[in-house]
Coordinates of C-alpha atoms in Angstrom, one line a residue:
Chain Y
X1 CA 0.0 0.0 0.0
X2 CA 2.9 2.5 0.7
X3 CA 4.4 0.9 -2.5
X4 CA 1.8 2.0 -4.0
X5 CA 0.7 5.7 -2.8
X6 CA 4.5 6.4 -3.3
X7 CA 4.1 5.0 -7.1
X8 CA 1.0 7.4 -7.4
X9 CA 2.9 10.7 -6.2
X10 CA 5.6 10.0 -8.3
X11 CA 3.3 9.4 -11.4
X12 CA 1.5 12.5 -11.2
X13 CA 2.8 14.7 -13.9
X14 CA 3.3 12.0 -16.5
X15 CA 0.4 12.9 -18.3
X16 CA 0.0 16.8 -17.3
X17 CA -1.9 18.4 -19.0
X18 CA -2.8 16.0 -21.7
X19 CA -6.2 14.5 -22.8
X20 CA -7.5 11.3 -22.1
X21 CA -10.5 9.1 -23.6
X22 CA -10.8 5.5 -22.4
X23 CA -13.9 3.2 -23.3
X24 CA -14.4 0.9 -21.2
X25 CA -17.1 -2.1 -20.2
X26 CA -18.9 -4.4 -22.7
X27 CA -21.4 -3.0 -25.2
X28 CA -24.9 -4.1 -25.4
X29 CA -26.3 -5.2 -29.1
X30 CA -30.4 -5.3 -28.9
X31 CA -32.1 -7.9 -30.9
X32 CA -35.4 -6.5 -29.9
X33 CA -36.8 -4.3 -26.6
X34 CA -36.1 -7.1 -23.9
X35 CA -32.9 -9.2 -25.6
X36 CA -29.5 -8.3 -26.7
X37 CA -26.5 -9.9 -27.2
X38 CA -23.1 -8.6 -25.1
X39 CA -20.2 -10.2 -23.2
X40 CA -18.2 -10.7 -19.7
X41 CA -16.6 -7.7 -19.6
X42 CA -16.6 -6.0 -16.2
X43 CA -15.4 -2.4 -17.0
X44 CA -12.6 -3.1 -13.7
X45 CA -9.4 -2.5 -16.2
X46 CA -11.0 0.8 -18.0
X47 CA -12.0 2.2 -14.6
X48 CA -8.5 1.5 -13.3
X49 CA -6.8 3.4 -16.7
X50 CA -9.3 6.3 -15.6
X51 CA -7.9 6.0 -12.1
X52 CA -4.7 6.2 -13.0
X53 CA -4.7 8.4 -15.6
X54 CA -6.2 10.8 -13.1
X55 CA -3.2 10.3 -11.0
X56 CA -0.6 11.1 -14.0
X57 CA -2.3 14.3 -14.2
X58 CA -4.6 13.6 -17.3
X59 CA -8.0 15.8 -18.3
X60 CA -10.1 12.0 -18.1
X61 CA -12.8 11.0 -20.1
X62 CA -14.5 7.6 -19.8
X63 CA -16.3 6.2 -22.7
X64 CA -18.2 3.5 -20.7
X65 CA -20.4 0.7 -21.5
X66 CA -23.1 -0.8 -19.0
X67 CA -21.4 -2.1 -16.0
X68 CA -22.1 -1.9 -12.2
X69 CA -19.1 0.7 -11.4
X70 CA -18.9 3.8 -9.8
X71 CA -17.6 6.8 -11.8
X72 CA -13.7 7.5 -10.5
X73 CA -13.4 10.9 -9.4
X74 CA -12.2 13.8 -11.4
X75 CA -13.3 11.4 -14.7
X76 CA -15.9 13.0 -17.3
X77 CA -18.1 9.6 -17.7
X78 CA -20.0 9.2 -20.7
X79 CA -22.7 6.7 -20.7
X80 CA -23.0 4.5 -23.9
X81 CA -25.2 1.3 -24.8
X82 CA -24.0 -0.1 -28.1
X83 CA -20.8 0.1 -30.2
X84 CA -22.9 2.6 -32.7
X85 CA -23.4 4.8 -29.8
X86 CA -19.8 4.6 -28.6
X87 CA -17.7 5.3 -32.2
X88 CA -20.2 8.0 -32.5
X89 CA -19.0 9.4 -28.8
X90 CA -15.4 8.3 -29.6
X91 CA -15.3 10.3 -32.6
X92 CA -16.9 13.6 -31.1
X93 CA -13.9 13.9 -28.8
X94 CA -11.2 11.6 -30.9
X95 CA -9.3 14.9 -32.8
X96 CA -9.5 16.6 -29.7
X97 CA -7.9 14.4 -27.8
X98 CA -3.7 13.6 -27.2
X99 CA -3.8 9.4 -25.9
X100 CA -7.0 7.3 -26.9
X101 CA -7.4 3.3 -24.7
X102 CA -9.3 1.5 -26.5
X103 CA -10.6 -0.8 -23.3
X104 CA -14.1 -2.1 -23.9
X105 CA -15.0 -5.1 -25.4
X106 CA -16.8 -3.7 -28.3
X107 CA -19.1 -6.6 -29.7
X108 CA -17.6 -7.3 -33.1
X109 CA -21.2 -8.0 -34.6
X110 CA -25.0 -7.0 -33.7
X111 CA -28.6 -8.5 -35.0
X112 CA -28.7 -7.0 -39.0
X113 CA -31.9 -5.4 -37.2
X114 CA -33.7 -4.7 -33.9
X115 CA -37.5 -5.6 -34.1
X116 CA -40.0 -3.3 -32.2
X117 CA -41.7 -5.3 -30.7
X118 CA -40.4 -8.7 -28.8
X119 CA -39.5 -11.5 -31.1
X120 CA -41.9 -14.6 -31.0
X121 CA -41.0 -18.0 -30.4
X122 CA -40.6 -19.6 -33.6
X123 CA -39.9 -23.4 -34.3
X124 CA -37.1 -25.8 -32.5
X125 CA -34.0 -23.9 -34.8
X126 CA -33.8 -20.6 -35.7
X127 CA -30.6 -18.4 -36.1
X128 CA -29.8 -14.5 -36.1
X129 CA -28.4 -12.7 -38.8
X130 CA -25.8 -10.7 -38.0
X131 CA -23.4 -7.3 -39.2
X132 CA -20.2 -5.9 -38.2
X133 CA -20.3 -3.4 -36.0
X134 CA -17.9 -0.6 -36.6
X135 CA -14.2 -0.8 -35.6
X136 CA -14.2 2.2 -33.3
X137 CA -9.9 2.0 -32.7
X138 CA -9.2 1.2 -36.2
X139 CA -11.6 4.3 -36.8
X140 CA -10.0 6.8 -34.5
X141 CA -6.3 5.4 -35.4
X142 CA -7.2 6.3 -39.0
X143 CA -8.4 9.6 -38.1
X144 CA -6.0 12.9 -38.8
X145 CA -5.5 14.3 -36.7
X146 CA -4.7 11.7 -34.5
X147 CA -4.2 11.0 -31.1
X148 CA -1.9 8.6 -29.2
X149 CA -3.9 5.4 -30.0
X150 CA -3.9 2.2 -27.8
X151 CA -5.9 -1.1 -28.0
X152 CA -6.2 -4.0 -26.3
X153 CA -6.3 -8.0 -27.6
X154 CA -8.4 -10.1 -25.2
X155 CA -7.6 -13.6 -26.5
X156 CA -8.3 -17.3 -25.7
X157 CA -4.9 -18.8 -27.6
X158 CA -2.0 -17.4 -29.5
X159 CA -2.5 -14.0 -27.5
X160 CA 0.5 -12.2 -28.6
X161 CA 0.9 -12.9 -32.1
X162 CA -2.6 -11.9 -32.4
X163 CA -1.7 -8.7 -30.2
X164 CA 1.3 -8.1 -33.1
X165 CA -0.7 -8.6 -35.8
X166 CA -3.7 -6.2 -34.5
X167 CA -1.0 -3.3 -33.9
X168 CA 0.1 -3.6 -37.6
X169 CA -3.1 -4.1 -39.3
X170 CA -5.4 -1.1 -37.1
X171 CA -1.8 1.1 -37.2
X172 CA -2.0 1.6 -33.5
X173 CA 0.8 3.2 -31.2
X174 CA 0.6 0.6 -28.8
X175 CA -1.6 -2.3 -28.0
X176 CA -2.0 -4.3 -24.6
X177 CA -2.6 -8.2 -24.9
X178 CA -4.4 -10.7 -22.1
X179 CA -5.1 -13.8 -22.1
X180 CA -8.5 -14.2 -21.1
X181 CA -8.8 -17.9 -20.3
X182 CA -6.6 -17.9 -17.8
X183 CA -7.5 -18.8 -14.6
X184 CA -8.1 -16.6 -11.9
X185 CA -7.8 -13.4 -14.7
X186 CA -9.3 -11.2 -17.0
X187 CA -13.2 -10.3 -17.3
X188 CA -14.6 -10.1 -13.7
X189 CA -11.2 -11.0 -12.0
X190 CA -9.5 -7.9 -10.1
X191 CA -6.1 -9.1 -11.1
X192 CA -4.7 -9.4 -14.7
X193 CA -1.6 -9.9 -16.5
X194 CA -0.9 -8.3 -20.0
X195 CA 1.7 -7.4 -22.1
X196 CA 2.2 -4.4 -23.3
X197 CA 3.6 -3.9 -27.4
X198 CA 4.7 -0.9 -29.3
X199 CA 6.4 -0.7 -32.9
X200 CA 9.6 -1.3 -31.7
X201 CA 9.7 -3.3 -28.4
X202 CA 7.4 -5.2 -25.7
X203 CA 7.2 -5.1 -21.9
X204 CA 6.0 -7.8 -20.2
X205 CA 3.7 -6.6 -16.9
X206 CA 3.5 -9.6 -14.1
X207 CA 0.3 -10.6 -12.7
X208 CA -1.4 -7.6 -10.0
X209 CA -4.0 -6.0 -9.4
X210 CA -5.7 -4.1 -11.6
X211 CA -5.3 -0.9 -10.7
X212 CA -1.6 -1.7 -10.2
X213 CA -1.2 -2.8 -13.6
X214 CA -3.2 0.4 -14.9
X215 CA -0.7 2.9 -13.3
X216 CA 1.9 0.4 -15.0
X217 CA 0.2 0.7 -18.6
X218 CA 0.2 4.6 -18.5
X219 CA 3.4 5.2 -17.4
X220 CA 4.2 3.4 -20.9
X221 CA 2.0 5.2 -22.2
X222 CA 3.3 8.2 -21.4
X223 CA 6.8 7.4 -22.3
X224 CA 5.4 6.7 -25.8
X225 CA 3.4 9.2 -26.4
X226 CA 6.0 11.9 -25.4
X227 CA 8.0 10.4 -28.4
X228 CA 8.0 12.2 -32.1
X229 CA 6.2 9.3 -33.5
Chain T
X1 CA -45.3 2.6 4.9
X2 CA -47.7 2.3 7.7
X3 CA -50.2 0.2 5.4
X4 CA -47.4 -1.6 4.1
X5 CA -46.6 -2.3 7.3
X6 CA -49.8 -3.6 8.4
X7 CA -50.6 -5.5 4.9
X8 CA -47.4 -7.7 5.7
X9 CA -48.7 -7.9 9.6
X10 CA -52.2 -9.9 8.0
X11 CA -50.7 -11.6 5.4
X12 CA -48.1 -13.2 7.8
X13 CA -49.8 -17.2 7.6
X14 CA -51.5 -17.3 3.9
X15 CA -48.4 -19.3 3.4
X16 CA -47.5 -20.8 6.6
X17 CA -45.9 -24.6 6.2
X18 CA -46.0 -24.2 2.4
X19 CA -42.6 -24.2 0.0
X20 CA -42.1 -21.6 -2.8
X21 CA -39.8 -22.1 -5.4
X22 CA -39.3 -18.6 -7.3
X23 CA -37.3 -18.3 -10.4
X24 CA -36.0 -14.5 -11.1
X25 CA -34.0 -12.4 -13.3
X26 CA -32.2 -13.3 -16.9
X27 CA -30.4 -16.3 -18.1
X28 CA -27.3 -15.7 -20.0
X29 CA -26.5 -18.1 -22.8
X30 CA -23.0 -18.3 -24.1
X31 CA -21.6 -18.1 -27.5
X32 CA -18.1 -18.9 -26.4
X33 CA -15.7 -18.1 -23.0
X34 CA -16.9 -14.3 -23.5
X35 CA -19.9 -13.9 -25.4
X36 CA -23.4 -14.3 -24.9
X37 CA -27.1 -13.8 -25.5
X38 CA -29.7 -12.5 -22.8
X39 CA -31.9 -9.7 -21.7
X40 CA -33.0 -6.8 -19.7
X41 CA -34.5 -8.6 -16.9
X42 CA -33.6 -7.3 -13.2
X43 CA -34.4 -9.9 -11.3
X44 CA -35.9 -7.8 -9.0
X45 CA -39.7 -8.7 -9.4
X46 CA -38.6 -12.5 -8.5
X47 CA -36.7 -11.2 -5.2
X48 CA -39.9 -9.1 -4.2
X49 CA -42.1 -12.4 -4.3
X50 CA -39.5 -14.5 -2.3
X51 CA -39.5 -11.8 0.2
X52 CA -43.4 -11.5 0.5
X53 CA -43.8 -15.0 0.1
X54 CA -41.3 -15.0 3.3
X55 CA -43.6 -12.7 4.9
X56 CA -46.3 -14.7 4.2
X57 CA -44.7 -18.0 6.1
X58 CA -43.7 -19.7 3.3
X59 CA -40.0 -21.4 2.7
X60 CA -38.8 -19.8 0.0
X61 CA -36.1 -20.7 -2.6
X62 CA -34.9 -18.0 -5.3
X63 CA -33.4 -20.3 -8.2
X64 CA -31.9 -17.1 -9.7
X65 CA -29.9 -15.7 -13.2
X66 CA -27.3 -13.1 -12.7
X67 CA -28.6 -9.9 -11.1
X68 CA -27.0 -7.7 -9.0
X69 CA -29.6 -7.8 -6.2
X70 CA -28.8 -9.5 -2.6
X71 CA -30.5 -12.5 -1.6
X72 CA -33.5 -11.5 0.8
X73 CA -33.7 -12.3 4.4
X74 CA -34.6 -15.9 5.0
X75 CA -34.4 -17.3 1.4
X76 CA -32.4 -19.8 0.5
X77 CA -30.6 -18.6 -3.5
X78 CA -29.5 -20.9 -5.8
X79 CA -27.4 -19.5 -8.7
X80 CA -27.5 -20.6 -12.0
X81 CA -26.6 -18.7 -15.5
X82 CA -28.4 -20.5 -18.3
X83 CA -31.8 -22.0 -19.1
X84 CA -30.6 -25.2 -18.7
X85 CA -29.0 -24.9 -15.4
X86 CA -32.1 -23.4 -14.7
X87 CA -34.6 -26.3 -15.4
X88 CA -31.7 -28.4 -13.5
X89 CA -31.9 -26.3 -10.4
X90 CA -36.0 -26.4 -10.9
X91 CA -37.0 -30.0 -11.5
X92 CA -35.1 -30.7 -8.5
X93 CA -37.3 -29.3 -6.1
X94 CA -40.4 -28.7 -8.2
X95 CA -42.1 -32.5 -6.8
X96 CA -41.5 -31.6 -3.4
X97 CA -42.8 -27.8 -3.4
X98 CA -46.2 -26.5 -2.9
X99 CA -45.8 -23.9 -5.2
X100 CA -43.7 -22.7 -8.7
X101 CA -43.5 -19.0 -9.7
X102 CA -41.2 -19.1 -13.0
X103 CA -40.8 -15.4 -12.6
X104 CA -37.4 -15.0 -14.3
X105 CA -36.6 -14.1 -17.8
X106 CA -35.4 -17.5 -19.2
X107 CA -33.6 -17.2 -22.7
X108 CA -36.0 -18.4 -25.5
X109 CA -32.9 -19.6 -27.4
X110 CA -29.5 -20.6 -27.1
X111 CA -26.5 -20.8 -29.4
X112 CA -26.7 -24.1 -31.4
X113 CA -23.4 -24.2 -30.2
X114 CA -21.0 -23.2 -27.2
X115 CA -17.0 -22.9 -29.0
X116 CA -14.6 -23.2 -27.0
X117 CA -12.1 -20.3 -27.6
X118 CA -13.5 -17.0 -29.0
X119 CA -14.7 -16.4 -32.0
X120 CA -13.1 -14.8 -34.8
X121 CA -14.4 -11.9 -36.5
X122 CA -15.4 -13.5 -40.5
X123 CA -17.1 -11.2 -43.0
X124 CA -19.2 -8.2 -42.7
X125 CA -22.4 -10.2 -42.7
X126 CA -22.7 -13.7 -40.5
X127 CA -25.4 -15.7 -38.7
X128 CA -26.3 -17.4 -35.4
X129 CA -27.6 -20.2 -35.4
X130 CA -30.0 -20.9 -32.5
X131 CA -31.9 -23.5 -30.7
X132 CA -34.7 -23.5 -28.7
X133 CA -34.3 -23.5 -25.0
X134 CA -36.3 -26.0 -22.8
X135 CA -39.9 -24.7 -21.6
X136 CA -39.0 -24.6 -17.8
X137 CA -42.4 -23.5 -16.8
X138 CA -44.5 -26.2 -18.8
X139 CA -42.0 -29.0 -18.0
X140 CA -43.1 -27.9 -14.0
X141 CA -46.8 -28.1 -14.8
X142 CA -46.2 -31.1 -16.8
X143 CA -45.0 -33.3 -13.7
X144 CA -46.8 -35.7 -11.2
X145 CA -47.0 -34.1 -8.3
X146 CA -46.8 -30.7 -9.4
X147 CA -47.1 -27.3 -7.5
X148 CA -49.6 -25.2 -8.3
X149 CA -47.4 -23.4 -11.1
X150 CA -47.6 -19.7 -11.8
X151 CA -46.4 -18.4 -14.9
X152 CA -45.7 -14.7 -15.8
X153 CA -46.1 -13.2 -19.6
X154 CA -43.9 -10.2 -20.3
X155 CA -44.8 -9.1 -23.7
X156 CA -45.2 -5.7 -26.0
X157 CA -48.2 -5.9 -27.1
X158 CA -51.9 -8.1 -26.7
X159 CA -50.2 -8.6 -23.2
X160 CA -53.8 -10.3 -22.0
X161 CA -54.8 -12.2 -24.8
X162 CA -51.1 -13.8 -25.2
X163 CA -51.0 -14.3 -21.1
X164 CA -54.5 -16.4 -21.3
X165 CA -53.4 -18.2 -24.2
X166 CA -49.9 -19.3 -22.2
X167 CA -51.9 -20.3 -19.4
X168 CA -53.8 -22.9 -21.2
X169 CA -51.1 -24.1 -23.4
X170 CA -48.7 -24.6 -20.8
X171 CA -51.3 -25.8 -18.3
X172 CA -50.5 -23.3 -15.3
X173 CA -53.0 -22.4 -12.3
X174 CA -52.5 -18.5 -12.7
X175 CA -50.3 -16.2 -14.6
X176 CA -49.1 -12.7 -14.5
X177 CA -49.3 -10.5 -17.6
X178 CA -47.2 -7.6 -17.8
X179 CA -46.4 -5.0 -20.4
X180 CA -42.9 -4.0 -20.4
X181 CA -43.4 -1.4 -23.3
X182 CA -45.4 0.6 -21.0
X183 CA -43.3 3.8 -20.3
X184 CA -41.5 3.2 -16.5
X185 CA -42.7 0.0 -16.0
X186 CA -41.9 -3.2 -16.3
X187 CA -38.2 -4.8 -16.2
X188 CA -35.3 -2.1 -14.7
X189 CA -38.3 -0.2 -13.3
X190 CA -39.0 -0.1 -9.5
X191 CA -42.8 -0.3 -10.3
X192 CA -45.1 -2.1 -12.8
X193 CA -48.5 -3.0 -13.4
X194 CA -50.1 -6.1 -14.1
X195 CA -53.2 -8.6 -14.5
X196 CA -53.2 -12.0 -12.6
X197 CA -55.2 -14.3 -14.4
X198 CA -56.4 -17.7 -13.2
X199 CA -58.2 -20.5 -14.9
X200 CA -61.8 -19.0 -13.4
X201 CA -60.7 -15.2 -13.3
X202 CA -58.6 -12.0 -13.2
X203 CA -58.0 -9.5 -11.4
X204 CA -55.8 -6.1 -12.4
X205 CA -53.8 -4.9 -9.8
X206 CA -53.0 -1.4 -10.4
X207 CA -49.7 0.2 -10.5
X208 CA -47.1 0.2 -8.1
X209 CA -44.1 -0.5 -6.3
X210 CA -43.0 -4.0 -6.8
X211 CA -42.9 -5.4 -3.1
X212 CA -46.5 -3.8 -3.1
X213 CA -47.2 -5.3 -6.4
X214 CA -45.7 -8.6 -4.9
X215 CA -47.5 -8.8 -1.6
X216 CA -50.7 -8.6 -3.5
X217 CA -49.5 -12.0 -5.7
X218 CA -48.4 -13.7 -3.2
X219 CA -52.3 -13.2 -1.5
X220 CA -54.1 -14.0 -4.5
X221 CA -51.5 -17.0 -4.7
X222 CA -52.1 -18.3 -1.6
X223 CA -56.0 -18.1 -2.5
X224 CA -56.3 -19.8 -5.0
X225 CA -53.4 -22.3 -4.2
X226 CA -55.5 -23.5 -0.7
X227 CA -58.4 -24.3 -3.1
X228 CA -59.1 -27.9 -4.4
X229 CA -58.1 -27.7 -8.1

């Protein structure tokens, strides 16, 4: 605990100054009025980011998804449902912005359409159709101006080669890569254990806390994006 | 609060002796470790029956999706997460309970399939393809013994004609119609509305708080219930 006040008060002018967006949480695709389609993620490592981002000084903005947490104090929270909603609040404050963490886990697809009213029971098999949603990092990496840009690779096997191959392909500045089936971490867990890749190197961060890790992931950050790029 | 008071004072035997099996909130159907498919449903209708039917001397058991609500004085919770381990969880104690209120929000379908990793992303279009979830509410009324089995019909639109159709179809004693379209009602809301119907009768019970609105069940319940069938 004294480890880590005296890592906070050292942090705090890392960021200075600069502007922050983090999303955070799942998002929530709707089928219909009562059913939708989302995923396991808690919100606990965007909140941290916030936290410590906070800490390092940063003007904060969370770009949050539906989840049971309390707003971190001194962070601008905005409220989002689906991943529509969120590129569209993404991209309001994305040119503005100096570092962009892209945390949530934004569903990839959503129902091709949302009925009015709630879907009847059909017969024994049925199936959804199904569209991409938008690729909110890709889209804010692509943007120009651009800010800082980081994303994140929640994976279930070959995490980091996936991780490498994301950076390349969405041209991110940095992206931070978990293993999600690993026991004891990831979605609802309160510890994790990532590692973090740039263009030209890769740190690995041990397994902590969350918010241990956040304070961690920003202060790479902030190396980075204090670099002519 | 003083009549509330005093309504729980006279209803404290309608259900002395008898076991209640409650079911409450959403079920969550996976696509893979961190996907899934479910709805809006709060649970917290369910956990206001289990604590009137508590009041009302019953032994209660909340058989319970994933809500962020605690479990109620004096009611023993079993967790579950989908349809499945929901009917489990039920047809264990439905022979040996008085009475069967399939309150939660079970899942219509399910993914025909559960992977194993995540999935990839494909192409810009893609489908689901879906099965139908076991009718844990008719597979109740279906047994011998059976409780006397409540249903509840959460629906858009022709709430009352669907509700008495449901009742006959699926052979309950009573169900409870709701509208969830209805502007502050229904599933996140802390008040709703509804119609009880029973094979002979209904009855509207007019809008209001949901332990209200759940005391007032549990009486009509406990009515009808103590009657030869």
């Amino acid at each position: 605990l004294i480890a880590e006040h005296a890592a906070a008060l050292f942090a705090n002018t890392a960021l200075a100054g600069k502007r922050v967006v983090i999303t955070a949480g799942p998002t929530r695709e709707a089928l219909d009025p009562v059913r939708y389609l989302s995923n396991h993620s808690s919100g606990k490592m965007g909140y941290a980011l916030a936290r410590a981002a906070v800490e390092a000084g940063a003007r904060t903005t969370l770009v949050s998804g539906p989840v049971g947490l309390a707003t971190p104090e001194h962070v601008e929270r905005v409220d989002v449902i689906s991943a529509r909603d969120m590129l569209a609040a993404c991209q309001e404050r994305s040119a503005s912005c100096d570092i962009f963490i892209a945390c949530a886990a934004v569903a990839d697809y959503r129902p091709a359409e949302i009925q009015d009213q709630k879907i009847k029971k059909g017969g024994e098999h049925s199936s959804l159709a199904l569209v991409r949603n938008p690729d909110i990092v890709a889209a804010v990496a692509a943007g120009s101006p651009r800010p800082f840009t980081v994303g994140f690779a929640a994976e279930t096997r070959d995490v980091l080669n996936y991780a490498r191959d994301k950076l390349a392909r969405k041209n991110l500045d940095m992206i931070v890569a978990n293993d999600v089936a690993a026991e004891g971490l990831g979605f609802a867990s309160d510890e994790n254990e990532v590692t973090v890749i740039w263009r030209e190197g890769e740190q690995a961060l041990a397994r902590a806390g969350k918010q241990t890790l956040a304070r961690q992931i920003i202060q790479l950050i902030a190396t980075h994006a204090g670099q002519p790029q």
